[in-house]
Amino acid sequence: MKKTRNAQSNKSLWWQDGVIYQIYPRSFMDSNGDGVGDIPGIIQKLEYLQELGVAGIWLSPINKSPMFDFGYDVSDYRAIDPVFGSMKDFERLIKEAHRRGIRIIMDLVMNHTSHLHPWFLESRSSKENLRRDWYIWRGDIKGKYPNNWMAYFGGRAWEWDDTTSQYYLHSFLKEQPDVNWRNPALKNAMFNEIRFWLEKGVDGFRLDVVNFFIKDDRFRSNPFGIGKYLRPYDLQKHIYDRDRPELLELLREWRALLEEYDERMMVGEVVAEKPNPALAANYLGDGTDGLHLSFDFSFMNRKWDASLFENRLRAYHERVPEKGWPCTVFSNHDQVRSCSRYAKGDDAEKRARVLATLLITMRGTPFLYYGEELGMKNVCIPKSRIQDPVGKRYWPFNPGRDGERTPMQWSDDAYAGFSSVEPWLPIADDYREKNVTCQLNEWNSLLNFYKSLIALRNNSVALRRGDLAFCDAGKDVLAYRRSVDEEAFCVALNFTSKVRQCNLDESYDWKVVLSTHRRNGEQFQFREKLFPYEATVLEQTKKR
Ligand code: NOJ
């Protein structure tokens, strides 16, 4: 399936146009009654995803793993972990998904491997081993650590290994040793692993912690600075243990590899302590030689406020290179679900609709996290059921990430229709009212609202491809125009629980095409009052 045409041509590209749906496979659908989601379970639900209208699914890791970090510690890049199924199942998933026009994006965890990966076992066996330099080993400095680098999940980033009396580097758990991307043989081996999946027909990759890949070649200690939290990790400026300039060179090679094939893509997870849209945009290179997409997580902790949202959007979109492409993300498997983050008493569901409209109509590729379309919230996990290593380490200060990873709520059957047995994580208490079956039957549900929004986007060039211009519509209203040639829409979002004034360009007529409060086809005056939490998409037409 080698490339047959230039990926930069004008033809629309699936990863720019379509909505991408993130699945956390352990929690999507359990087909074999072991309490853990699996690949055959995902296949069973492809029809649902097709009807939702998504263009691609990103699967959190399914590679073989001892699961110290639930798959983000890979022990064999070419194997599927048996808990998720077999290679045959995965091949069937690709085939069945493609048959429905759905692309498959795999998570590539290549900043580190599992400590049980055969490469690491060899590397740690002796200083002379051919794979020694595939990982990052350093001696002590006068009995102390090689430098001040800390692990993201707590403690030092250096782990002493008695076998050869040196430290190895691990930016996350000690069971996740960092590989050495500066070593050409390691890079070559990793690129071969990627080729393996490209040849299998995988359409894209999400690059885990991409900005950690390359470290300072002189191993300088990070300077101190104040971050968001008071963990030792956040008291450093991470200028030497990540975000090294050489990373862009590596990404260029990576991009060249993907461009040998037709229509493949990569989206990078760019970690930053503070909102940093410039950093996320930087890894797009000039838009043709870096990542195809990079996540800007600036919204994750943004206060619910129209003008603050607009500032963040502007800051990111202004920095995306002209030939590059933005993306939008409000939730994932590491963050408190948007519906809990932006919840305010009974307003959670109303805010969820405002957010849904923003996600699907903003310029750039939308990433939708499983269950977000139902308004699933974080679940409070009792201590005895915590699975996440972060939660185990920091409870009760930080309960970890299990709360946003609970099973998908399919129906009001036992275990929410996810499994026939007690699942690996508890099901949310609200599953009897909040589930796919219920919401499909309720015309005004959040799920059906998402379906309408996605269908609108899929049918409109302006919403998929059009330019973005913010409009000054009034206080507490986020409004923007999406247009291409003659087709133009204006999206108006009232972020408050109060009626708000919305002022549009009076030289046009405005007609509702989708709204939380109005009927499709209704006229909308250029000066209108928006209902509390109203989200309305308007078509702009020439004045008659
Ligand atoms: C980021 C992933 O999203 C997270 O779940 C994981 O724990 C770390 N990277 C380490 O791989």
Coordinates of C-alpha atoms and ligand atoms in Angstrom, one line a residue:
M1 CA 0.0 0.0 0.0
K2 CA 2.8 2.4 -0.9
K3 CA 2.0 6.0 -1.7
T4 CA 0.5 6.7 -5.1
R5 CA 0.3 10.5 -4.9
N6 CA 1.6 13.5 -3.1
A7 CA 0.1 13.7 0.3
Q8 CA 0.4 17.5 0.1
S9 CA -1.9 17.7 -2.9
N10 CA -5.2 19.5 -2.6
K11 CA -7.3 16.4 -2.3
S12 CA -9.0 16.4 1.1
L13 CA -7.3 14.3 3.7
W14 CA -9.2 12.2 6.1
W15 CA -7.2 13.2 9.1
Q16 CA -7.9 16.9 8.4
D17 CA -11.5 16.6 7.6
G18 CA -12.9 13.9 9.9
V19 CA -13.6 13.5 13.6
I20 CA -11.2 11.2 15.4
Y21 CA -12.6 9.2 18.3
Q22 CA -10.3 8.0 21.0
I23 CA -10.9 4.5 22.5
Y24 CA -9.3 3.4 25.7
P25 CA -9.5 -0.3 24.7
R26 CA -9.7 -1.7 28.2
S27 CA -12.9 0.2 28.8
F28 CA -14.7 0.2 25.5
M29 CA -16.4 -3.2 25.1
D30 CA -15.6 -6.6 26.7
S31 CA -16.5 -9.4 24.3
N32 CA -15.2 -12.4 26.2
G33 CA -16.5 -11.8 29.7
D34 CA -13.2 -11.1 31.5
G35 CA -14.1 -7.6 32.6
V36 CA -11.6 -6.0 30.3
G37 CA -12.4 -4.4 26.9
D38 CA -10.9 -6.0 23.8
I39 CA -10.5 -5.8 20.0
P40 CA -13.4 -8.0 19.1
G41 CA -15.5 -5.8 21.4
I42 CA -14.4 -2.7 19.3
I43 CA -15.3 -4.6 16.1
Q44 CA -18.8 -5.2 17.5
K45 CA -19.2 -1.4 18.0
L46 CA -18.0 -0.2 14.7
E47 CA -21.5 0.2 13.4
Y48 CA -22.1 2.6 16.3
L49 CA -19.0 4.6 15.4
Q50 CA -20.0 4.7 11.8
E51 CA -23.4 6.0 12.7
L52 CA -21.8 8.6 14.9
G53 CA -19.9 9.7 11.8
V54 CA -16.3 9.5 12.9
A55 CA -13.5 9.2 10.3
G56 CA -11.0 7.5 12.5
I57 CA -10.4 5.8 15.8
W58 CA -7.2 6.2 17.9
L59 CA -6.6 3.2 20.1
S60 CA -4.7 3.7 23.3
P61 CA -1.9 1.0 23.3
I62 CA -2.8 -2.6 22.5
N63 CA 0.8 -3.9 22.2
K64 CA 2.1 -6.6 24.4
S65 CA 2.8 -5.1 27.8
P66 CA 3.3 -6.2 31.4
M67 CA 0.8 -3.3 32.1
F68 CA 2.7 -1.4 34.8
D69 CA 1.3 1.7 33.0
F70 CA -1.6 -0.1 31.2
G71 CA 0.1 -0.5 27.9
Y72 CA 2.3 2.6 27.9
D73 CA 5.1 0.1 28.7
V74 CA 5.5 -2.0 25.6
S75 CA 7.5 -5.3 25.8
D76 CA 6.9 -6.3 22.1
Y77 CA 6.0 -3.7 19.5
R78 CA 5.0 -6.3 17.0
A79 CA 2.6 -8.2 19.2
I80 CA -0.9 -7.6 20.4
D81 CA -1.4 -8.1 24.2
P82 CA -3.5 -11.2 24.7
V83 CA -5.8 -9.3 27.0
F84 CA -7.0 -7.4 23.9
G85 CA -7.0 -10.4 21.5
S86 CA -4.8 -11.7 18.8
M87 CA -3.1 -10.3 15.7
K88 CA -5.9 -11.9 13.7
D89 CA -8.4 -9.9 15.6
F90 CA -6.5 -6.7 14.9
E91 CA -6.2 -7.5 11.2
R92 CA -10.0 -8.1 11.2
L93 CA -10.5 -4.7 13.0
I94 CA -8.5 -2.9 10.3
K95 CA -10.4 -4.7 7.5
E96 CA -13.9 -4.1 9.1
A97 CA -13.1 -0.5 10.0
H98 CA -11.8 0.3 6.5
R99 CA -14.9 -1.3 5.0
R100 CA -16.9 1.3 6.9
G101 CA -14.6 4.1 5.9
I102 CA -13.0 4.3 9.4
R103 CA -9.3 4.7 9.7
I104 CA -7.2 3.2 12.5
I105 CA -4.6 5.2 14.5
M106 CA -2.3 3.3 16.9
D107 CA -0.6 4.7 19.9
L108 CA 3.2 4.5 19.5
V109 CA 4.9 4.5 22.9
M110 CA 8.5 5.1 21.8
N111 CA 10.1 7.4 24.3
H112 CA 10.5 4.3 26.5
T113 CA 9.9 0.6 26.4
S114 CA 8.9 -1.8 29.2
H115 CA 11.8 -2.8 31.5
L116 CA 10.9 -6.4 30.3
H117 CA 11.4 -5.6 26.6
P118 CA 14.1 -7.9 25.3
W119 CA 16.1 -4.9 24.1
F120 CA 16.3 -3.6 27.7
L121 CA 17.1 -7.0 29.1
E122 CA 20.1 -7.1 26.8
S123 CA 21.1 -3.6 27.4
R124 CA 21.1 -4.0 31.2
S125 CA 23.0 -7.3 31.0
S126 CA 26.5 -5.8 30.5
K127 CA 28.3 -2.6 29.5
E128 CA 29.6 -4.4 26.5
N129 CA 26.3 -5.6 25.1
L130 CA 25.6 -4.4 21.6
R131 CA 22.3 -2.9 22.8
R132 CA 23.8 -1.2 25.8
D133 CA 23.6 2.2 24.2
W134 CA 20.0 1.7 23.1
Y135 CA 19.0 3.0 26.5
I136 CA 20.4 5.9 28.6
W137 CA 23.0 4.7 31.1
R138 CA 25.2 7.0 33.3
G139 CA 27.6 6.4 36.2
D140 CA 27.2 8.1 39.5
I141 CA 28.9 11.4 40.2
K142 CA 30.8 11.1 43.5
G143 CA 28.2 8.7 44.8
K144 CA 25.3 10.9 43.6
Y145 CA 22.8 10.9 40.8
P146 CA 24.1 11.9 37.3
N147 CA 22.0 15.1 37.4
N148 CA 18.8 16.5 38.9
W149 CA 16.3 15.1 36.5
M150 CA 13.1 13.9 38.0
A151 CA 10.5 11.3 36.8
Y152 CA 7.1 12.7 35.7
F153 CA 5.4 10.1 37.9
G154 CA 7.5 11.0 41.0
G155 CA 11.0 10.4 42.4
R156 CA 14.3 10.6 40.5
A157 CA 14.5 9.8 36.8
W158 CA 17.6 7.7 37.5
E159 CA 17.4 4.1 38.7
W160 CA 20.5 2.3 40.0
D161 CA 21.1 -1.0 38.4
D162 CA 23.4 -3.4 40.4
T163 CA 24.2 -5.6 37.4
T164 CA 26.5 -3.1 35.9
S165 CA 26.6 -0.5 38.6
Q166 CA 25.2 2.4 36.6
Y167 CA 21.9 4.3 36.5
Y168 CA 19.4 4.1 33.7
L169 CA 17.1 7.0 32.8
H170 CA 13.3 6.7 33.1
S171 CA 11.2 9.8 32.6
F172 CA 8.1 7.9 33.9
L173 CA 8.0 4.7 36.0
K174 CA 11.2 2.8 36.7
E175 CA 9.5 0.0 34.7
Q176 CA 9.6 2.4 31.7
P177 CA 13.3 2.9 30.8
D178 CA 13.8 5.7 28.2
V179 CA 15.4 4.6 24.9
N180 CA 18.3 6.5 23.3
W181 CA 17.0 8.1 20.1
R182 CA 20.5 9.4 19.4
N183 CA 21.7 5.9 18.8
P184 CA 21.3 5.2 15.0
A185 CA 20.8 1.4 15.5
L186 CA 18.0 2.1 18.0
K187 CA 16.4 4.6 15.6
N188 CA 16.6 2.1 12.8
A189 CA 15.0 -0.6 14.9
M190 CA 12.2 1.6 15.9
F191 CA 11.6 2.7 12.4
N192 CA 11.3 -0.9 11.4
E193 CA 8.7 -1.4 14.1
I194 CA 6.7 1.5 12.6
R195 CA 7.1 0.0 9.1
F196 CA 5.6 -3.2 10.3
W197 CA 2.4 -1.5 11.2
L198 CA 2.4 0.7 8.1
E199 CA 2.6 -2.5 6.0
K200 CA -0.3 -3.9 8.0
G201 CA -2.4 -1.0 6.9
V202 CA -2.5 1.1 10.0
D203 CA -3.5 4.7 9.0
G204 CA -1.8 6.7 11.6
F205 CA 0.0 7.0 14.9
R206 CA -0.4 9.0 18.1
L207 CA 3.1 9.6 19.4
D208 CA 3.2 9.3 23.2
V209 CA 5.1 12.1 24.9
V210 CA 6.9 13.1 21.7
N211 CA 8.7 16.0 23.2
F212 CA 10.6 13.7 25.6
F213 CA 12.3 11.7 22.8
I214 CA 15.6 13.6 22.8
K215 CA 17.6 14.6 25.8
D216 CA 20.5 17.0 26.3
D217 CA 23.7 15.3 25.0
R218 CA 25.7 16.8 27.9
F219 CA 23.1 15.7 30.5
R220 CA 23.0 19.2 32.1
S221 CA 20.8 19.6 35.2
N222 CA 17.6 21.5 34.7
P223 CA 17.4 25.0 36.2
F224 CA 14.7 25.6 38.8
G225 CA 11.4 27.4 38.2
I226 CA 7.9 27.3 39.7
G227 CA 5.4 25.2 37.9
K228 CA 1.8 24.5 38.5
Y229 CA 2.1 22.0 41.3
L230 CA 4.6 21.7 44.1
R231 CA 5.9 18.3 43.1
P232 CA 9.6 18.3 42.7
Y233 CA 9.1 17.7 38.9
D234 CA 7.2 20.9 38.6
L235 CA 9.9 22.9 40.4
Q236 CA 12.2 22.6 37.4
K237 CA 12.3 24.1 33.9
H238 CA 12.5 21.1 31.6
I239 CA 15.0 22.5 29.1
Y240 CA 17.5 19.6 29.2
D241 CA 15.4 16.5 29.7
R242 CA 12.9 17.3 26.9
D243 CA 12.1 19.7 24.1
R244 CA 15.6 19.6 22.6
P245 CA 16.0 21.3 19.2
E246 CA 17.3 18.0 17.6
L247 CA 13.8 16.6 17.9
L248 CA 12.6 18.5 14.9
E249 CA 15.3 16.7 12.8
L250 CA 14.1 13.3 14.1
L251 CA 10.5 14.2 13.2
R252 CA 11.5 15.2 9.7
E253 CA 12.9 11.7 9.2
W254 CA 9.7 10.2 10.8
R255 CA 7.5 12.3 8.5
A256 CA 9.6 11.1 5.5
L257 CA 9.0 7.5 6.5
L258 CA 5.3 8.0 6.7
E259 CA 5.2 9.8 3.4
E260 CA 6.5 6.8 1.7
Y261 CA 3.0 5.4 2.2
D262 CA -0.3 6.8 1.1
E263 CA -2.4 9.0 3.4
R264 CA -0.8 8.2 6.7
M265 CA -0.5 10.6 9.6
M266 CA 1.0 11.2 13.1
V267 CA -0.3 13.2 15.9
G268 CA 2.0 14.1 18.8
E269 CA 1.3 14.4 22.5
V270 CA 3.2 17.5 23.6
V271 CA 3.5 17.7 27.4
A272 CA 3.8 21.1 29.0
E273 CA 3.3 22.1 32.6
K274 CA 1.7 25.4 31.6
P275 CA -0.4 26.2 28.6
N276 CA 2.0 26.4 25.8
P277 CA 0.4 26.6 22.3
A278 CA 3.7 27.8 20.8
L279 CA 5.4 24.6 21.9
A280 CA 2.6 22.4 20.4
A281 CA 2.7 24.3 17.1
N282 CA 6.5 24.2 17.0
Y283 CA 6.4 20.4 16.4
L284 CA 4.4 20.9 13.2
G285 CA 7.6 22.2 11.7
D286 CA 6.8 24.2 8.6
G287 CA 3.6 22.3 8.3
T288 CA 5.0 19.8 5.8
D289 CA 8.0 18.3 7.7
G290 CA 7.0 17.8 11.3
L291 CA 4.0 16.2 13.0
H292 CA 0.8 16.2 11.0
L293 CA -1.1 17.3 14.1
S294 CA 0.0 18.1 17.7
F295 CA -2.2 18.4 20.7
D296 CA -2.4 21.7 22.5
F297 CA -3.7 21.0 25.9
S298 CA -4.2 24.7 26.9
F299 CA -7.9 24.1 27.4
M300 CA -7.6 21.4 29.9
N301 CA -7.4 23.8 32.8
R302 CA -9.1 26.8 31.2
K303 CA -11.7 28.6 33.3
W304 CA -15.2 28.4 31.7
D305 CA -15.3 31.8 30.1
A306 CA -15.9 32.9 26.5
S307 CA -13.2 35.5 26.3
L308 CA -10.6 33.2 28.0
F309 CA -11.4 30.4 25.5
E310 CA -11.1 32.8 22.6
N311 CA -7.7 34.0 23.8
R312 CA -6.5 30.4 24.0
L313 CA -7.9 29.5 20.6
R314 CA -6.3 32.6 19.1
A315 CA -2.9 31.9 20.7
Y316 CA -2.9 28.4 19.2
H317 CA -4.3 29.1 15.8
E318 CA -2.1 32.1 15.2
R319 CA 0.9 29.8 15.8
V320 CA 0.0 26.9 13.6
P321 CA 2.1 27.3 10.4
E322 CA 0.4 28.3 7.2
K323 CA 0.9 24.9 5.7
G324 CA 0.1 23.1 8.9
W325 CA -3.2 21.9 10.4
P326 CA -4.7 22.5 13.9
C327 CA -6.6 20.0 16.0
T328 CA -8.9 20.4 19.0
V329 CA -9.1 18.3 22.1
F330 CA -10.9 18.6 25.4
S331 CA -10.6 15.2 27.0
N332 CA -8.4 12.2 27.0
H333 CA -7.4 9.2 29.2
D334 CA -5.0 11.4 31.3
Q335 CA -7.4 14.3 32.1
V336 CA -10.5 14.7 34.2
R337 CA -13.3 14.4 31.7
S338 CA -14.5 17.7 30.2
C339 CA -18.0 17.1 31.5
S340 CA -16.7 17.0 35.1
R341 CA -14.1 19.7 34.6
Y342 CA -16.6 22.2 33.2
A343 CA -19.5 21.0 35.3
K344 CA -21.3 23.5 37.5
G345 CA -24.3 22.0 39.3
D346 CA -27.0 21.2 36.9
D347 CA -25.3 23.1 34.1
A348 CA -22.9 20.3 33.2
E349 CA -25.0 18.9 30.4
K350 CA -25.7 22.4 29.0
R351 CA -22.1 23.2 29.0
A352 CA -21.4 19.9 27.3
R353 CA -23.5 21.0 24.4
V354 CA -21.6 24.3 24.1
L355 CA -18.3 22.4 24.2
A356 CA -19.5 19.8 21.7
T357 CA -20.4 22.6 19.2
L358 CA -17.1 24.2 19.7
L359 CA -15.2 20.9 19.3
I360 CA -16.9 19.9 16.1
T361 CA -17.2 23.3 14.4
M362 CA -13.8 24.8 15.2
R363 CA -11.2 24.8 12.5
G364 CA -9.0 21.7 12.8
T365 CA -9.4 18.0 13.4
P366 CA -11.6 17.3 16.4
F367 CA -10.6 14.5 18.9
L368 CA -13.5 13.1 20.8
Y369 CA -12.8 10.9 23.8
Y370 CA -15.1 7.8 24.2
G371 CA -18.1 8.6 26.3
E372 CA -17.7 12.4 25.8
E373 CA -20.6 12.1 23.4
L374 CA -22.8 10.8 26.2
G375 CA -21.6 13.4 28.8
M376 CA -19.8 10.7 30.8
K377 CA -18.3 12.1 33.9
N378 CA -15.3 11.1 36.0
V379 CA -16.1 8.4 38.6
C380 CA -14.8 8.6 42.1
I381 CA -12.8 5.3 42.5
P382 CA -12.6 3.8 46.0
K383 CA -9.0 3.3 47.2
S384 CA -9.3 -0.5 47.1
R385 CA -10.1 -0.4 43.3
I386 CA -7.4 2.0 42.2
Q387 CA -5.5 0.6 39.3
D388 CA -3.5 3.5 38.0
P389 CA 0.1 3.6 39.3
V390 CA -0.2 7.4 39.7
G391 CA -3.3 7.0 41.9
K392 CA -1.6 4.2 43.9
R393 CA 1.4 6.4 44.6
Y394 CA -0.3 9.7 45.3
W395 CA -3.7 8.8 46.8
P396 CA -5.5 10.8 48.4
F397 CA -3.8 13.9 47.0
N398 CA -4.1 12.7 43.5
P399 CA -6.6 9.9 42.9
G400 CA -4.9 9.1 39.5
R401 CA -6.4 8.7 36.1
D402 CA -8.8 5.8 36.6
G403 CA -11.8 8.2 37.0
E404 CA -11.7 9.1 33.4
R405 CA -11.1 5.5 32.2
T406 CA -14.2 3.8 33.5
P407 CA -16.2 1.5 31.2
M408 CA -18.3 2.8 28.3
Q409 CA -22.0 3.0 29.2
W410 CA -23.8 1.1 26.5
S411 CA -27.1 0.3 28.1
D412 CA -29.0 0.1 31.4
D413 CA -28.2 -3.7 31.6
A414 CA -26.0 -5.1 34.3
Y415 CA -22.5 -3.5 34.0
A416 CA -23.8 -1.0 31.6
G417 CA -23.8 -3.5 28.8
F418 CA -20.0 -3.3 28.8
S419 CA -19.3 -6.8 30.2
S420 CA -21.0 -9.8 31.7
V421 CA -18.9 -9.6 34.8
E422 CA -17.7 -7.0 37.2
P423 CA -15.3 -4.8 35.1
W424 CA -11.7 -3.9 35.9
L425 CA -12.9 -0.4 37.0
P426 CA -16.3 0.5 38.5
I427 CA -19.2 1.6 36.3
A428 CA -20.5 5.2 36.9
D429 CA -23.6 5.4 39.1
D430 CA -25.5 7.3 36.5
Y431 CA -25.3 4.6 33.8
R432 CA -29.0 3.7 33.9
E433 CA -29.9 7.2 32.6
K434 CA -26.8 8.0 30.8
N435 CA -26.1 5.3 28.2
V436 CA -26.0 4.8 24.4
T437 CA -29.3 2.9 24.1
C438 CA -31.2 5.5 26.1
Q439 CA -29.7 8.4 24.3
L440 CA -30.2 7.0 20.9
N441 CA -34.0 6.8 21.7
E442 CA -34.2 10.3 23.0
W443 CA -34.2 12.8 20.1
N444 CA -32.9 15.6 22.2
S445 CA -30.0 13.7 23.8
L446 CA -26.4 14.8 23.9
L447 CA -25.5 11.8 21.7
N448 CA -28.0 12.8 19.0
F449 CA -26.8 16.4 19.2
Y450 CA -23.2 15.1 18.6
K451 CA -24.5 13.0 15.7
S452 CA -26.2 16.1 14.1
L453 CA -23.1 18.2 14.6
I454 CA -20.8 15.6 13.1
A455 CA -23.1 15.1 10.1
L456 CA -23.2 18.9 9.6
R457 CA -19.5 19.0 9.6
N458 CA -19.1 16.0 7.3
N459 CA -21.4 17.7 4.8
S460 CA -19.9 21.2 4.8
V461 CA -16.7 22.2 3.2
A462 CA -16.7 25.4 5.2
L463 CA -16.8 23.6 8.5
R464 CA -14.2 21.1 7.5
R465 CA -11.8 23.3 5.6
G466 CA -12.9 26.9 5.9
D467 CA -11.0 29.8 7.3
L468 CA -11.6 30.9 10.9
A469 CA -12.3 34.5 12.0
F470 CA -13.5 35.5 15.4
C471 CA -16.4 37.9 15.6
D472 CA -17.0 40.4 18.3
A473 CA -20.6 39.4 19.0
G474 CA -21.0 40.5 22.6
K475 CA -20.0 39.9 26.2
D476 CA -19.8 36.2 27.3
V477 CA -20.4 35.0 23.7
L478 CA -17.8 33.1 21.8
A479 CA -18.6 33.6 18.1
Y480 CA -16.6 32.8 15.0
R481 CA -17.1 32.5 11.3
R482 CA -16.1 29.6 9.2
S483 CA -16.0 30.2 5.5
V484 CA -14.8 29.0 2.1
D485 CA -15.7 30.7 -1.2
E486 CA -19.5 31.3 -1.0
E487 CA -20.2 29.0 1.9
A488 CA -20.1 30.6 5.3
F489 CA -21.3 29.8 8.8
C490 CA -21.2 31.6 12.1
V491 CA -21.1 29.8 15.4
A492 CA -22.5 31.6 18.4
L493 CA -21.9 30.2 21.9
N494 CA -23.3 31.6 25.1
F495 CA -21.1 30.5 27.9
T496 CA -23.3 31.7 30.7
S497 CA -26.6 30.7 32.4
K498 CA -28.0 34.2 31.6
V499 CA -29.5 35.6 28.4
R500 CA -26.9 37.3 26.4
Q501 CA -26.9 39.7 23.5
C502 CA -25.4 38.5 20.2
N503 CA -24.6 41.0 17.4
L504 CA -23.8 39.8 14.0
D505 CA -22.9 41.5 10.7
E506 CA -26.1 43.2 9.5
S507 CA -25.2 43.1 5.9
Y508 CA -26.2 39.4 5.7
D509 CA -29.2 37.2 6.5
W510 CA -28.7 34.5 9.1
K511 CA -30.5 31.2 9.2
V512 CA -30.3 28.5 11.9
V513 CA -28.8 25.2 10.7
L514 CA -28.3 23.6 14.1
S515 CA -29.1 24.8 17.6
T516 CA -29.6 23.8 21.1
H517 CA -32.6 26.2 21.4
R518 CA -33.9 27.0 17.9
R519 CA -35.5 25.2 15.0
N520 CA -33.5 24.5 11.9
G521 CA -34.3 26.9 9.1
E522 CA -35.5 29.7 11.4
Q523 CA -34.3 33.2 10.7
F524 CA -31.9 34.8 13.2
Q525 CA -31.8 38.5 13.4
F526 CA -28.4 40.2 13.3
R527 CA -29.2 41.4 16.8
E528 CA -30.6 38.6 18.9
K529 CA -30.8 37.5 22.4
L530 CA -29.1 34.1 23.0
F531 CA -30.8 31.8 25.5
P532 CA -28.7 30.6 28.5
Y533 CA -26.0 28.2 27.3
E534 CA -27.3 28.5 23.7
A535 CA -25.1 27.0 21.0
T536 CA -26.2 27.9 17.5
V537 CA -24.7 27.3 14.1
L538 CA -26.0 29.9 11.5
E539 CA -25.7 29.9 7.8
Q540 CA -24.7 33.2 6.3
T541 CA -26.6 34.2 3.2
K542 CA -26.6 37.2 1.0
K543 CA -29.4 39.8 1.9
R544 CA -32.4 39.4 -0.4
Ligands
NOJ1 C1 1.4 9.8 28.2 C2 0.2 8.9 28.2 O1 -0.9 9.5 27.7 C3 0.1 8.4 29.7 O2 -1.1 7.7 29.8 C4 1.3 7.6 30.0 O3 1.2 7.2 31.4 C5 2.5 8.4 29.8 N1 2.5 9.1 28.6 C6 3.8 7.5 29.8 O4 3.8 6.7 28.7

